[in-house]
Amino acid sequence: MSRPNTFARLGAVAAVAALVLSACGTTEDKTPSAGTSNGGPACGEKLAFMGALTGPAAGLGIAAVNGAELAVDQYNEKHADCKVEFVKSDSQSDPKQAPGVAKSLIDDDAVIGVVGPLFSGESEAADPLFNEAGMPLITASATKPTLSEQGWTVFHRILGNDETQGPQVAKVLTDIAKATKPYTISDDSAYGQFLTGATDSALGDALVGHDKIATGQTDFQATVTKVLDADADAVFFGGYYPEGELLIKQLRAGGWKGTFVVPDGVKDNEYIKVAGAAAEGTLVTCPCVPGDTIAAFADAYRAKFNEDPGTYGPEAYDAANVFLAGIESGINERSAMNDFVTNYDGEGVSKHVAFDEHGESAEIPIWAYKVEDGKYVALKQLA
Amino acid sequence: MDFDFLFRNFADLTITGLALGSVYALVALGYTMVYGVLQLINFAHSEVFMYGTMAAAFAVIALGGAATTSTGAAIGMLLVALVAAMLVSGGVALLVERFAYRPLLNRNAPKLVALISAIGMSFFLAEAMGLRDKITAWFGLDDNLEPYVGRARNVVPLPDVVDPVGVFDIGGYTVTSIDLLVIGGALVMMVGVDQFIRRSRLGRGIRSVAQDPESAALMGVNSTRVVQLTFLIGGLMAGAAAFLYILRIGATRYDVGFILGVKAFTAAVLGGIGNLRGALAGGLILGVAENWGSAVFGTQWKDVVAFVLLVLILMFRPTGLLGEALGKARA
């Protein structure tokens, strides 16, 4: 019995030593400068990204985090002696994990702002904590409208919300898809349900039916039967790509020939990879601007990541640049940063960036895309 | 509540329900057989199924399957995929037995311990699949294996080698080649296993251990071999189910085992856990009930319908529909 005990003691000593060492590490790294603007840029600050980097929705998260990372890299090139550290925190966009991730960002005093959280569900879970801690946020993708109605002073959204997107979805269904019998399907996420509801009310009497599926569902036979039974000529699916790609595959396998319309939550390369031929002709609405048409941004992005910019890439890039502009002006604490963001007014690559009193973007471009030959092709600006 | 819709599309909903139910039934066999022999629920069985779906998808990808593949070549690829899925699932089931069960059973550990070790094995297997990009990167193989290990936590699609072709009409629903293949394939497997357990010498061994392990050992039945065989058959069936599943759904992911495993386990309990034919009946009933329930109440009620049905049946028949143990099944 003595051997395991010795080992246990050794282990305990090692653990304590590690704790002490890491504690020392953090104190030493702590930035000495405190207070507000001192003329030059603030050094040793951290800018965080929060969203899905792994998990089923990681495709969207990675496209966004890359956009933000590009902005930070460009900043650090300019300020090589006074860098900003970029913290990527992975919430898997899971509302259950979001509060824990938020907590660890809040507890790190050097984190001065967060690009994110990525999705609406995790925002609902994490934003109250961020608000309490006064951590300024700019989300580049969470589009549920009620997020800006909670009185969170730290909340900013750099793109349009679903209230503005819903009527555009209806317009795509009736004008571009020329549907006379549109059908809508929502998932059970905060985002999907709201957006589908907004679309339903914009469609009014034209709507021939509605069904609801569950996140994580893989078999959609009952839904396929419902769509065929309603004789729908266009289907809008409000949700994310993991369900969207299987849904369209099974709709096509079931012999449905109509037009499939999806929102930004499906607009990811994963959707095209998995759904393959079934994805062709899918119409997409997105409050995001086509990244590949913004030459300067797209070139820098391709040079760094060897691929075309994805959905929300330009928006996350702009969001990060707002924070970086604040850091550059010498801001090194959260409440000053929040004021800076709230009053920000400047050109971004995706739009003219400015926020209204609720933190909503002042300018809201919405685009329609179409899947052609395995690519998202920008059709036109809807609004 | 839309009963009108249910009656209008009765054939459609029933046949697609039977197709998914066949998959539940084949997976349920694994749960019920292990329970029959060991009185334990093998919670790692859902991962045995998931590895089968991956094997089927990887086999078709490796053979270069694409939408342009000719019908003849596609049939060949699917046969290879079926064999690959069954072998991989059978192999994983044997590994589960070897590492999660046998060391514990040999030491006469309490049954609960084996149950927990199976749950642990389930997490281990699922996460190993979900992290396969990182694991292969340790060996520097991730670039060579990119089509298989890239995007490890995302969906792996089965290349579209077969287009469903309408074969005949029932009640306004065109039964497709895939429906026929799934339901027909599953029926053949089910009858095969049922007859194997009832008629063959090895099957008699399984039944004897299920009935009374000590007497069986006294009569010269090697119970370790019987347990292995039980896991193997369960694994092979899960592999066949995995093939049929991915043919129908078109894609898989490292975590598909969980929900399907819960459903198959439900099917096994519904039919009477430990009872082979019960598991088969339970799977088919569950598949059809889910579809009818989705039609009447809405798709988001699918799982609610399944579990309410389970509770109702257990209230009136606590041992399940055909509640009779594997060992007591008449030969």
XYZ file of C-alpha atoms in Angstrom:
714
model
C 0.000 0.000 0.000
C 2.934 2.362 0.513
C 3.825 2.671 -3.163
C 0.527 4.117 -4.386
C 0.531 6.499 -1.441
C 3.981 7.769 -2.346
C 2.863 8.228 -5.921
C -0.256 10.031 -4.772
C 1.846 12.404 -2.683
C 4.261 13.031 -5.508
C 1.302 13.710 -7.791
C -0.171 16.168 -5.325
C 3.129 17.987 -4.963
C 3.499 18.179 -8.728
C -0.041 19.488 -9.100
C 0.495 22.189 -6.490
C 3.788 23.154 -8.091
C 2.128 23.422 -11.476
C -0.611 25.617 -10.030
C 1.884 27.920 -8.357
C 3.972 28.152 -11.505
C 1.012 28.926 -13.722
C -0.222 31.503 -11.224
C 3.187 33.192 -11.369
C 3.002 33.107 -15.137
C -0.242 35.012 -15.262
C 0.851 37.705 -12.839
C 4.057 38.319 -14.759
C 2.216 38.564 -18.065
C -0.226 41.088 -16.696
C -0.017 44.442 -18.422
C 1.532 47.082 -16.214
C -0.253 50.042 -17.778
C -3.677 50.852 -16.362
C -6.158 53.640 -16.877
C -7.256 55.047 -20.208
C -5.759 56.634 -23.275
C -2.108 57.485 -23.106
C -1.662 58.598 -26.679
C -0.184 55.428 -28.201
C -1.866 52.064 -28.787
C -2.594 49.885 -25.773
C -0.248 46.912 -25.492
C -0.802 43.373 -24.240
C -4.540 43.447 -24.802
C -6.464 40.372 -25.836
C -9.284 40.216 -28.345
C -11.446 37.098 -28.160
C -13.607 35.196 -30.596
C -16.395 33.005 -29.267
C -18.277 30.438 -31.345
C -18.176 26.914 -32.725
C -14.670 25.883 -33.751
C -15.480 22.201 -33.373
C -18.795 20.405 -33.341
C -21.477 20.124 -35.986
C -21.697 23.871 -36.732
C -17.947 24.477 -36.882
C -17.986 25.298 -40.600
C -19.644 28.652 -39.962
C -17.510 29.285 -36.897
C -14.258 28.722 -38.723
C -15.226 31.024 -41.605
C -15.931 33.754 -39.059
C -12.918 33.184 -36.824
C -10.650 33.307 -39.870
C -12.040 36.712 -40.793
C -11.333 38.033 -37.311
C -7.900 36.429 -37.195
C -6.962 38.110 -40.471
C -7.804 41.497 -38.970
C -5.695 40.815 -35.875
C -2.767 39.602 -37.987
C -2.850 42.721 -40.109
C -2.937 44.833 -36.957
C -0.004 42.972 -35.429
C 2.041 43.432 -38.581
C 1.561 47.156 -38.217
C 2.270 47.154 -34.479
C 4.959 44.505 -34.168
C 6.216 45.885 -30.862
C 2.772 46.180 -29.312
C 0.748 43.161 -30.348
C -2.808 42.138 -29.630
C -3.307 38.547 -28.624
C -6.173 36.761 -30.383
C -8.025 34.278 -28.175
C -10.148 31.670 -29.955
C -12.631 30.163 -27.548
C -14.693 27.236 -28.657
C -18.268 27.095 -27.376
C -19.314 24.554 -30.039
C -22.200 27.066 -30.333
C -23.871 25.021 -27.635
C -26.020 27.117 -25.273
C -25.123 24.716 -22.458
C -21.402 25.293 -22.880
C -21.617 29.011 -23.628
C -21.846 30.318 -20.019
C -18.677 28.448 -19.014
C -16.765 29.780 -22.012
C -18.076 33.294 -21.332
C -16.988 33.039 -17.710
C -13.415 32.174 -18.591
C -13.206 35.119 -21.008
C -14.646 37.473 -18.380
C -12.165 36.235 -15.775
C -9.221 37.036 -18.045
C -8.723 40.731 -17.320
C -6.684 41.264 -20.469
C -9.635 40.376 -22.752
C -11.037 43.705 -23.843
C -13.714 42.665 -26.312
C -15.386 39.641 -27.887
C -16.239 39.022 -31.525
C -19.291 36.819 -31.082
C -20.959 34.787 -29.747
C -21.551 33.170 -33.100
C -25.148 31.945 -32.801
C -28.347 33.251 -31.256
C -28.855 30.331 -28.853
C -25.439 30.688 -27.249
C -25.855 34.483 -27.208
C -29.014 34.126 -25.136
C -27.086 31.998 -22.673
C -23.861 34.002 -22.512
C -24.720 37.641 -23.177
C -26.303 38.300 -19.746
C -22.980 37.298 -18.170
C -21.004 39.488 -20.553
C -23.363 42.374 -19.882
C -22.941 42.052 -16.142
C -19.167 42.054 -16.562
C -19.301 45.006 -18.976
C -17.547 43.047 -21.728
C -18.168 44.704 -25.113
C -19.510 42.332 -27.773
C -19.880 42.547 -31.529
C -21.577 39.531 -33.023
C -20.947 38.891 -36.677
C -23.666 36.282 -37.076
C -26.240 35.936 -34.248
C -29.365 37.218 -35.983
C -32.269 36.633 -33.574
C -33.956 40.054 -33.253
C -34.800 39.884 -29.540
C -31.097 39.835 -28.667
C -30.997 43.621 -29.057
C -34.144 44.115 -26.979
C -32.782 42.840 -23.663
C -31.214 46.113 -22.564
C -27.698 44.650 -22.796
C -25.532 47.729 -23.166
C -22.586 45.651 -24.390
C -24.441 44.029 -27.298
C -23.634 45.068 -30.872
C -24.629 43.349 -34.083
C -22.743 44.091 -37.255
C -25.329 42.571 -39.616
C -29.088 42.581 -40.138
C -31.372 40.514 -37.907
C -34.021 37.963 -38.836
C -36.806 40.504 -38.652
C -35.246 42.223 -41.640
C -34.375 38.894 -43.270
C -37.813 37.211 -42.985
C -39.580 39.459 -45.533
C -36.608 39.024 -47.884
C -36.946 35.249 -47.651
C -40.602 35.632 -48.595
C -39.555 37.830 -51.513
C -37.066 35.227 -52.710
C -39.747 32.530 -52.506
C -42.325 34.483 -54.485
C -40.150 36.593 -56.826
C -36.996 34.589 -57.570
C -38.301 31.035 -57.071
C -41.700 32.132 -58.480
C -43.405 29.872 -55.965
C -47.182 29.775 -55.786
C -47.270 27.088 -53.117
C -44.442 27.820 -50.655
C -43.917 25.488 -47.699
C -41.784 26.269 -44.649
C -39.862 24.006 -42.311
C -38.127 25.200 -39.171
C -35.736 23.502 -36.800
C -36.042 23.941 -33.037
C -33.292 26.555 -32.611
C -33.944 30.133 -31.484
C -32.728 31.320 -34.865
C -34.647 28.881 -37.060
C -37.967 29.288 -35.327
C -37.918 33.059 -35.389
C -36.782 33.384 -38.963
C -39.349 30.857 -40.173
C -42.055 32.611 -38.190
C -41.105 35.955 -39.766
C -41.171 34.336 -43.200
C -44.552 32.713 -42.529
C -46.131 36.010 -41.573
C -44.630 37.744 -44.614
C -46.021 35.008 -46.867
C -49.483 35.215 -45.313
C -52.144 33.179 -47.107
C -49.765 31.951 -49.804
C -48.187 29.504 -47.327
C -49.438 25.951 -47.962
C -47.972 24.257 -44.944
C -45.415 24.244 -42.161
C -43.460 21.532 -40.378
C -40.951 21.536 -37.578
C -37.978 19.235 -37.151
C -35.529 18.661 -34.312
C -31.815 19.519 -34.208
C -29.841 16.312 -34.641
C -32.629 14.563 -36.518
C -31.406 12.539 -39.505
C -34.535 10.874 -40.878
C -36.970 13.302 -42.491
C -39.327 10.887 -44.241
C -42.457 12.217 -42.552
C -41.479 15.750 -43.573
C -40.811 14.629 -47.155
C -44.288 13.095 -47.286
C -45.804 16.324 -45.966
C -44.052 18.437 -48.591
C -45.122 16.091 -51.383
C -48.666 15.940 -50.022
C -48.903 19.748 -49.979
C -47.660 19.749 -53.588
C -45.250 22.549 -52.628
C -43.240 24.161 -55.428
C -40.757 25.799 -53.057
C -39.601 24.950 -49.543
C -37.918 27.294 -47.107
C -35.889 25.611 -44.383
C -35.066 27.846 -41.405
C -32.166 26.230 -39.587
C -28.533 25.202 -39.928
C -26.689 23.121 -42.476
C -26.293 19.815 -40.555
C -30.039 19.229 -40.902
C -30.456 21.224 -44.121
C -28.071 19.042 -46.121
C -29.804 15.801 -45.123
C -33.239 17.320 -45.603
C -32.622 18.357 -49.213
C -30.983 15.002 -49.977
C -34.038 13.159 -48.728
C -36.478 15.560 -50.403
C -34.765 14.961 -53.751
C -34.584 11.198 -53.134
C -38.315 11.324 -52.413
C -38.875 12.825 -55.863
C -39.545 16.448 -54.913
C -38.647 18.833 -57.757
C -39.287 22.332 -56.339
C -36.889 25.089 -55.299
C -35.150 24.844 -51.947
C -34.572 28.142 -50.135
C -32.332 28.437 -47.095
C -31.018 31.250 -44.877
C -27.478 32.146 -43.812
C -27.363 29.292 -41.270
C -27.129 26.811 -44.133
C -24.748 28.902 -46.254
C -21.592 26.939 -45.667
C -19.384 24.880 -47.927
C -20.295 21.821 -45.871
C -23.817 22.075 -47.240
C -22.588 21.764 -50.832
C -20.053 19.055 -50.008
C -22.569 16.831 -48.266
C -25.710 17.440 -50.303
C -23.794 17.295 -53.600
C -26.052 17.312 -56.633
C -29.120 17.789 -54.430
C -27.779 21.210 -53.397
C -27.672 22.564 -56.964
C -30.091 25.418 -57.533
C -30.625 26.100 -53.826
C -31.429 29.768 -53.186
C -29.816 31.365 -50.160
C -30.604 34.585 -48.319
C -27.955 36.112 -46.118
C -27.438 39.436 -44.364
C -23.802 38.861 -45.263
C -22.026 40.437 -48.205
C -20.241 38.228 -50.755
C -16.665 38.154 -49.453
C -15.125 37.217 -52.780
C -16.340 40.435 -54.405
C -14.392 42.613 -51.958
C -11.034 42.345 -53.694
C -8.670 43.629 -51.005
C -10.228 41.488 -48.300
C -10.609 38.381 -50.458
C -6.979 38.512 -51.660
C -5.569 38.846 -48.160
C -7.866 36.067 -46.976
C -6.837 33.693 -49.767
C -3.162 34.440 -49.145
C -3.508 33.492 -45.500
C -5.959 30.576 -45.542
C -5.651 29.200 -49.103
C -9.406 29.281 -49.642
C -12.158 31.702 -50.529
C -13.637 33.677 -47.664
C -16.716 32.001 -46.154
C -19.996 33.276 -44.789
C -19.585 35.959 -42.069
C -15.862 36.260 -42.837
C -16.118 39.942 -43.889
C -18.458 40.731 -40.989
C -16.125 39.153 -38.410
C -13.210 41.002 -40.015
C -15.048 44.305 -39.636
C -16.063 43.495 -36.072
C -12.486 42.733 -35.089
C -11.312 45.931 -36.767
C -13.698 48.026 -34.665
C -12.098 46.648 -31.498
C -8.608 46.994 -32.948
C -9.264 50.638 -33.782
C -10.173 51.119 -30.128
C -7.006 49.407 -28.942
C -4.981 51.458 -31.407
C -6.380 54.646 -29.901
C -5.054 53.533 -26.534
C -8.131 52.076 -24.876
C -7.207 49.348 -22.413
C -10.295 48.730 -20.339
C -13.722 47.368 -21.108
C -16.133 50.201 -20.352
C -14.123 52.692 -22.416
C -14.030 50.110 -25.209
C -17.798 49.682 -25.033
C -18.316 53.428 -25.393
C -15.891 53.439 -28.280
C -17.762 50.639 -30.082
C -21.169 52.159 -29.438
C -20.072 55.482 -30.953
C -17.997 53.960 -33.736
C -18.607 55.276 -37.224
C -16.374 54.122 -40.031
C -16.065 52.213 -43.292
C -15.779 48.433 -43.112
C -15.344 45.964 -45.945
C -18.889 44.621 -45.604
C -20.707 47.895 -44.995
C -20.494 51.293 -43.368
C -20.115 50.279 -39.715
C -22.166 52.137 -37.123
C -24.589 50.992 -34.438
C -27.948 52.392 -33.330
C -29.018 52.794 -29.696
C -29.923 49.080 -29.443
C -26.604 47.970 -30.860
C -28.108 47.055 -34.244
C -26.157 47.756 -37.389
C -27.168 51.046 -38.970
C -26.753 49.682 -42.480
C -28.269 46.306 -43.395
C -27.438 44.796 -46.767
C -29.125 41.455 -47.510
C -28.006 39.334 -50.423
C -29.478 36.448 -52.373
C -27.145 33.666 -53.486
C -27.643 30.590 -55.588
C -25.770 27.294 -55.551
C -24.351 26.798 -59.036
C -21.762 24.164 -59.968
C -20.934 23.564 -56.321
C -20.417 27.240 -55.434
C -22.375 30.058 -53.826
C -22.900 32.630 -56.548
C -24.147 36.052 -55.491
C -27.407 36.776 -57.356
C -28.339 40.228 -56.220
C -28.664 42.542 -53.277
C -32.198 42.240 -51.921
C -32.102 45.147 -49.530
C -53.830 16.890 -35.287
C -53.991 15.978 -38.898
C -55.566 12.557 -39.240
C -56.702 13.385 -42.737
C -53.073 13.731 -43.820
C -52.214 10.394 -42.205
C -54.964 8.557 -44.086
C -54.158 10.247 -47.388
C -50.516 9.177 -47.151
C -50.980 5.969 -45.226
C -48.936 3.734 -47.551
C -46.129 6.272 -47.855
C -45.762 6.799 -44.112
C -46.048 3.110 -43.339
C -43.429 1.992 -45.844
C -40.868 4.656 -44.952
C -41.600 3.855 -41.301
C -40.990 0.165 -41.903
C -37.699 0.995 -43.619
C -36.386 2.913 -40.607
C -37.980 0.363 -38.269
C -35.973 -2.413 -39.954
C -32.796 -0.560 -39.049
C -33.960 -0.196 -35.438
C -34.845 -3.892 -35.377
C -31.434 -5.045 -36.601
C -29.636 -2.866 -34.063
C -32.070 -3.968 -31.344
C -30.985 -7.588 -31.954
C -27.551 -6.744 -30.544
C -29.010 -5.228 -27.371
C -31.446 -8.031 -26.773
C -29.011 -10.903 -27.417
C -26.348 -9.540 -25.088
C -29.034 -8.973 -22.487
C -30.306 -12.512 -22.970
C -26.877 -14.012 -22.358
C -25.338 -11.642 -19.798
C -28.360 -9.769 -18.368
C -26.454 -6.608 -19.220
C -27.235 -3.732 -21.540
C -24.340 -3.169 -23.914
C -24.390 0.608 -24.124
C -21.427 0.566 -26.497
C -23.606 -1.099 -29.143
C -24.626 2.296 -30.554
C -20.966 2.950 -31.412
C -20.665 -0.499 -32.991
C -23.428 0.696 -35.304
C -21.752 4.071 -35.948
C -18.462 2.397 -36.961
C -20.450 0.355 -39.469
C -21.926 3.477 -41.077
C -18.438 4.967 -41.362
C -17.032 1.751 -42.846
C -19.780 1.691 -45.477
C -19.196 5.332 -46.437
C -15.395 4.954 -46.499
C -15.641 1.809 -48.638
C -17.678 3.598 -51.301
C -15.385 6.646 -51.169
C -12.303 4.405 -51.464
C -13.760 2.672 -54.511
C -14.267 6.053 -56.139
C -18.058 6.004 -56.067
C -19.708 9.069 -57.597
C -22.994 10.089 -59.133
C -21.632 9.002 -62.522
C -20.866 5.411 -61.453
C -22.646 2.866 -63.660
C -25.357 0.726 -62.116
C -23.319 -2.467 -62.285
C -20.287 -0.924 -60.611
C -22.561 0.741 -58.060
C -24.048 -2.619 -57.048
C -20.548 -4.030 -56.640
C -19.504 -1.053 -54.504
C -22.553 -1.390 -52.309
C -21.851 -5.082 -51.778
C -18.295 -4.235 -50.707
C -19.711 -1.516 -48.457
C -22.102 -4.010 -46.858
C -19.331 -6.511 -46.207
C -17.026 -3.765 -44.887
C -19.729 -2.449 -42.557
C -20.512 -5.917 -41.199
C -16.857 -6.818 -40.694
C -15.979 -3.531 -39.006
C -19.039 -3.592 -36.750
C -18.444 -7.251 -35.907
C -14.803 -6.465 -35.131
C -15.646 -3.486 -32.951
C -18.234 -5.565 -31.087
C -15.576 -8.186 -30.369
C -13.209 -5.466 -29.141
C -15.916 -4.145 -26.824
C -16.395 -7.649 -25.454
C -12.652 -8.201 -25.084
C -11.816 -4.913 -23.349
C -14.998 -3.662 -21.685
C -16.580 -6.933 -20.581
C -14.292 -9.949 -20.379
C -11.760 -8.555 -17.864
C -14.655 -7.672 -15.580
C -16.622 -10.884 -16.059
C -13.492 -12.963 -15.443
C -13.063 -11.224 -12.099
C -16.734 -11.705 -11.245
C -17.220 -7.968 -10.983
C -20.742 -6.786 -10.156
C -22.949 -6.371 -13.237
C -23.244 -2.640 -12.654
C -19.505 -2.257 -13.165
C -19.702 -3.823 -16.619
C -22.582 -1.509 -17.443
C -20.484 1.532 -16.564
C -17.460 0.243 -18.453
C -19.688 -0.167 -21.532
C -20.824 3.441 -21.227
C -17.178 4.480 -20.976
C -16.351 2.391 -24.033
C -19.187 4.094 -25.891
C -17.750 7.564 -25.203
C -14.252 6.387 -26.045
C -15.297 4.935 -29.398
C -17.434 7.919 -30.408
C -14.782 10.481 -29.495
C -12.018 8.453 -31.131
C -14.029 8.644 -34.350
C -14.758 12.339 -33.833
C -11.055 13.039 -33.296
C -9.740 10.760 -36.032
C -8.114 13.712 -37.800
C -6.008 14.409 -34.708
C -5.208 10.743 -34.141
C -3.976 10.211 -37.691
C -2.011 13.476 -37.448
C 0.100 11.910 -34.668
C 1.282 9.390 -37.198
C 1.593 11.971 -39.950
C -1.031 10.209 -42.025
C -3.697 12.885 -42.038
C -2.723 14.241 -45.465
C -2.869 10.836 -47.150
C -6.157 10.022 -45.495
C -7.757 13.433 -45.995
C -10.956 12.136 -47.699
C -11.598 9.892 -44.685
C -10.358 11.836 -41.696
C -10.754 15.471 -42.778
C -13.598 17.363 -41.101
C -13.786 14.612 -38.508
C -16.661 16.129 -36.551
C -18.776 16.876 -39.594
C -21.104 14.734 -41.633
C -19.542 12.089 -43.883
C -21.771 11.710 -46.932
C -22.196 8.477 -48.838
C -21.413 9.280 -52.488
C -24.623 9.245 -54.548
C -23.950 5.980 -56.347
C -27.583 4.894 -56.517
C -30.562 6.934 -57.524
C -33.754 5.611 -56.060
C -35.853 4.181 -58.892
C -39.578 3.752 -58.507
C -40.449 0.051 -58.670
C -44.197 -0.182 -58.072
C -47.074 1.788 -56.558
C -49.015 1.037 -53.402
C -51.833 3.340 -52.337
C -50.421 6.302 -54.229
C -46.852 5.822 -52.998
C -44.132 4.761 -55.390
C -42.009 2.190 -53.589
C -38.385 2.837 -54.544
C -35.528 0.409 -55.048
C -33.955 1.671 -51.826
C -37.126 1.056 -49.802
C -37.248 -2.493 -51.145
C -33.561 -3.078 -50.525
C -33.750 -1.800 -46.951
C -36.892 -3.643 -45.924
C -36.070 -6.805 -47.895
C -32.437 -6.880 -46.762
C -33.420 -6.434 -43.152
C -36.054 -9.187 -43.349
C -33.534 -11.654 -44.786
C -31.059 -10.852 -41.994
C -33.727 -11.143 -39.318
C -34.968 -14.519 -40.508
C -31.367 -15.677 -40.858
C -30.423 -14.786 -37.274
C -33.656 -16.133 -35.892
C -33.144 -19.485 -37.618
C -29.457 -19.566 -36.671
C -30.288 -19.156 -32.982
C -33.109 -21.675 -33.155
C -31.582 -24.408 -35.291
C -27.788 -24.353 -35.281
C -25.502 -25.943 -32.718
C -23.926 -22.593 -31.860
C -27.374 -21.085 -31.497
C -28.294 -23.830 -29.068
C -25.158 -22.932 -27.097
C -26.291 -19.305 -26.896
C -29.736 -20.325 -25.741
C -28.354 -22.699 -23.148
C -26.104 -20.044 -21.610
C -29.019 -17.587 -21.621
C -31.182 -20.130 -19.822
C -28.763 -21.301 -17.148
C -25.066 -20.431 -17.474
C -23.912 -22.886 -14.791
C -25.698 -25.918 -16.174
C -24.547 -24.975 -19.645
C -20.940 -24.884 -18.414
C -21.422 -28.292 -16.767
C -22.676 -29.650 -20.072
C -19.467 -28.523 -21.732
C -20.568 -25.251 -23.287
C -17.666 -22.793 -23.398
C -19.393 -19.702 -22.074
C -16.611 -17.273 -23.075
C -16.970 -18.441 -26.654
C -20.727 -18.108 -26.457
C -20.463 -14.553 -25.162
C -18.018 -13.717 -27.952
C -20.317 -15.240 -30.527
C -23.236 -13.242 -29.162
C -21.324 -9.984 -29.490
C -20.163 -10.987 -32.956
C -23.676 -11.714 -34.239
C -24.971 -8.508 -32.679
C -22.094 -6.622 -34.322
C -22.663 -8.175 -37.740
C -26.341 -7.251 -37.595
C -25.485 -3.716 -36.473
C -23.141 -3.533 -39.473
C -25.899 -4.607 -41.845
C -28.207 -2.077 -40.198
C -25.531 0.588 -40.592
C -25.284 -0.122 -44.314
C -29.054 0.081 -44.778
C -29.199 3.226 -42.663
C -26.597 5.124 -44.662
C -28.186 3.975 -47.905
C -31.422 5.537 -46.743
C -30.203 8.647 -44.876
C -27.246 9.312 -47.180
C -24.760 10.442 -44.548
C -23.344 9.699 -41.126
C -21.463 11.448 -38.342
C -19.377 10.382 -35.347
C -22.341 10.910 -33.022
C -25.186 9.271 -34.981
C -25.003 6.220 -32.754
C -26.471 7.916 -29.726
C -30.030 8.665 -30.840
C -30.270 5.563 -32.984
C -28.935 3.461 -30.122
C -31.545 4.862 -27.760
C -34.255 4.098 -30.319
C -33.017 0.558 -30.918
C -32.758 -0.042 -27.192
C -36.325 1.236 -26.877
C -37.350 -1.196 -29.606
C -35.714 -4.046 -27.700
C -37.511 -3.126 -24.469
C -40.766 -2.583 -26.336
C -40.660 -6.097 -27.726
C -39.422 -7.648 -24.487
C -35.702 -7.395 -23.752
C -33.911 -10.705 -24.161
C -36.423 -11.810 -26.775
C -35.191 -12.021 -30.356
C -38.506 -11.835 -32.171
C -39.631 -9.210 -29.694
C -36.757 -6.964 -30.750
C -37.683 -7.414 -34.407
C -41.349 -6.638 -33.784
C -40.422 -3.756 -31.478
C -38.191 -2.158 -34.113
C -40.792 -2.302 -36.851
C -43.573 -1.033 -34.588
C -41.413 1.820 -33.351
C -40.442 2.899 -36.870
C -44.026 2.963 -38.090
C -45.383 4.572 -34.905
C -42.831 7.370 -35.168
C -43.861 8.145 -38.712
C -47.576 8.044 -37.972
C -46.980 10.162 -34.881
C -44.978 12.698 -36.908
C -47.838 12.846 -39.389
C -50.558 13.395 -36.817
C -48.840 15.626 -34.255
C -45.989 17.180 -36.271
C -42.441 16.012 -36.872
C -41.025 17.567 -33.721
C -43.224 15.154 -31.693
C -41.569 12.122 -33.237
C -39.520 11.143 -30.188
C -42.339 11.957 -27.787
C -44.620 9.553 -29.635
C -41.976 6.826 -29.530
C -41.436 7.065 -25.791
C -45.091 7.530 -24.857
C -45.764 4.334 -26.781
C -43.033 2.602 -24.780
C -44.483 3.781 -21.476
C -47.995 2.710 -22.482
C -46.886 -0.762 -23.516
C -44.809 -1.264 -20.376
C -47.747 -0.149 -18.222
C -49.880 -2.965 -19.549
C -47.162 -5.500 -20.357
C -44.229 -4.824 -18.025
C -42.029 -7.391 -19.796
C -42.670 -5.954 -23.239
C -44.866 -7.155 -26.081
C -43.419 -10.640 -26.412
C -41.795 -10.637 -22.987
C -40.113 -13.983 -22.982
C -36.416 -14.541 -22.407
C -34.026 -15.690 -25.116
C -33.308 -18.891 -23.245
C -36.960 -19.815 -22.928
C -37.677 -19.339 -26.626
C -38.979 -22.583 -28.053
C -36.646 -24.286 -30.478
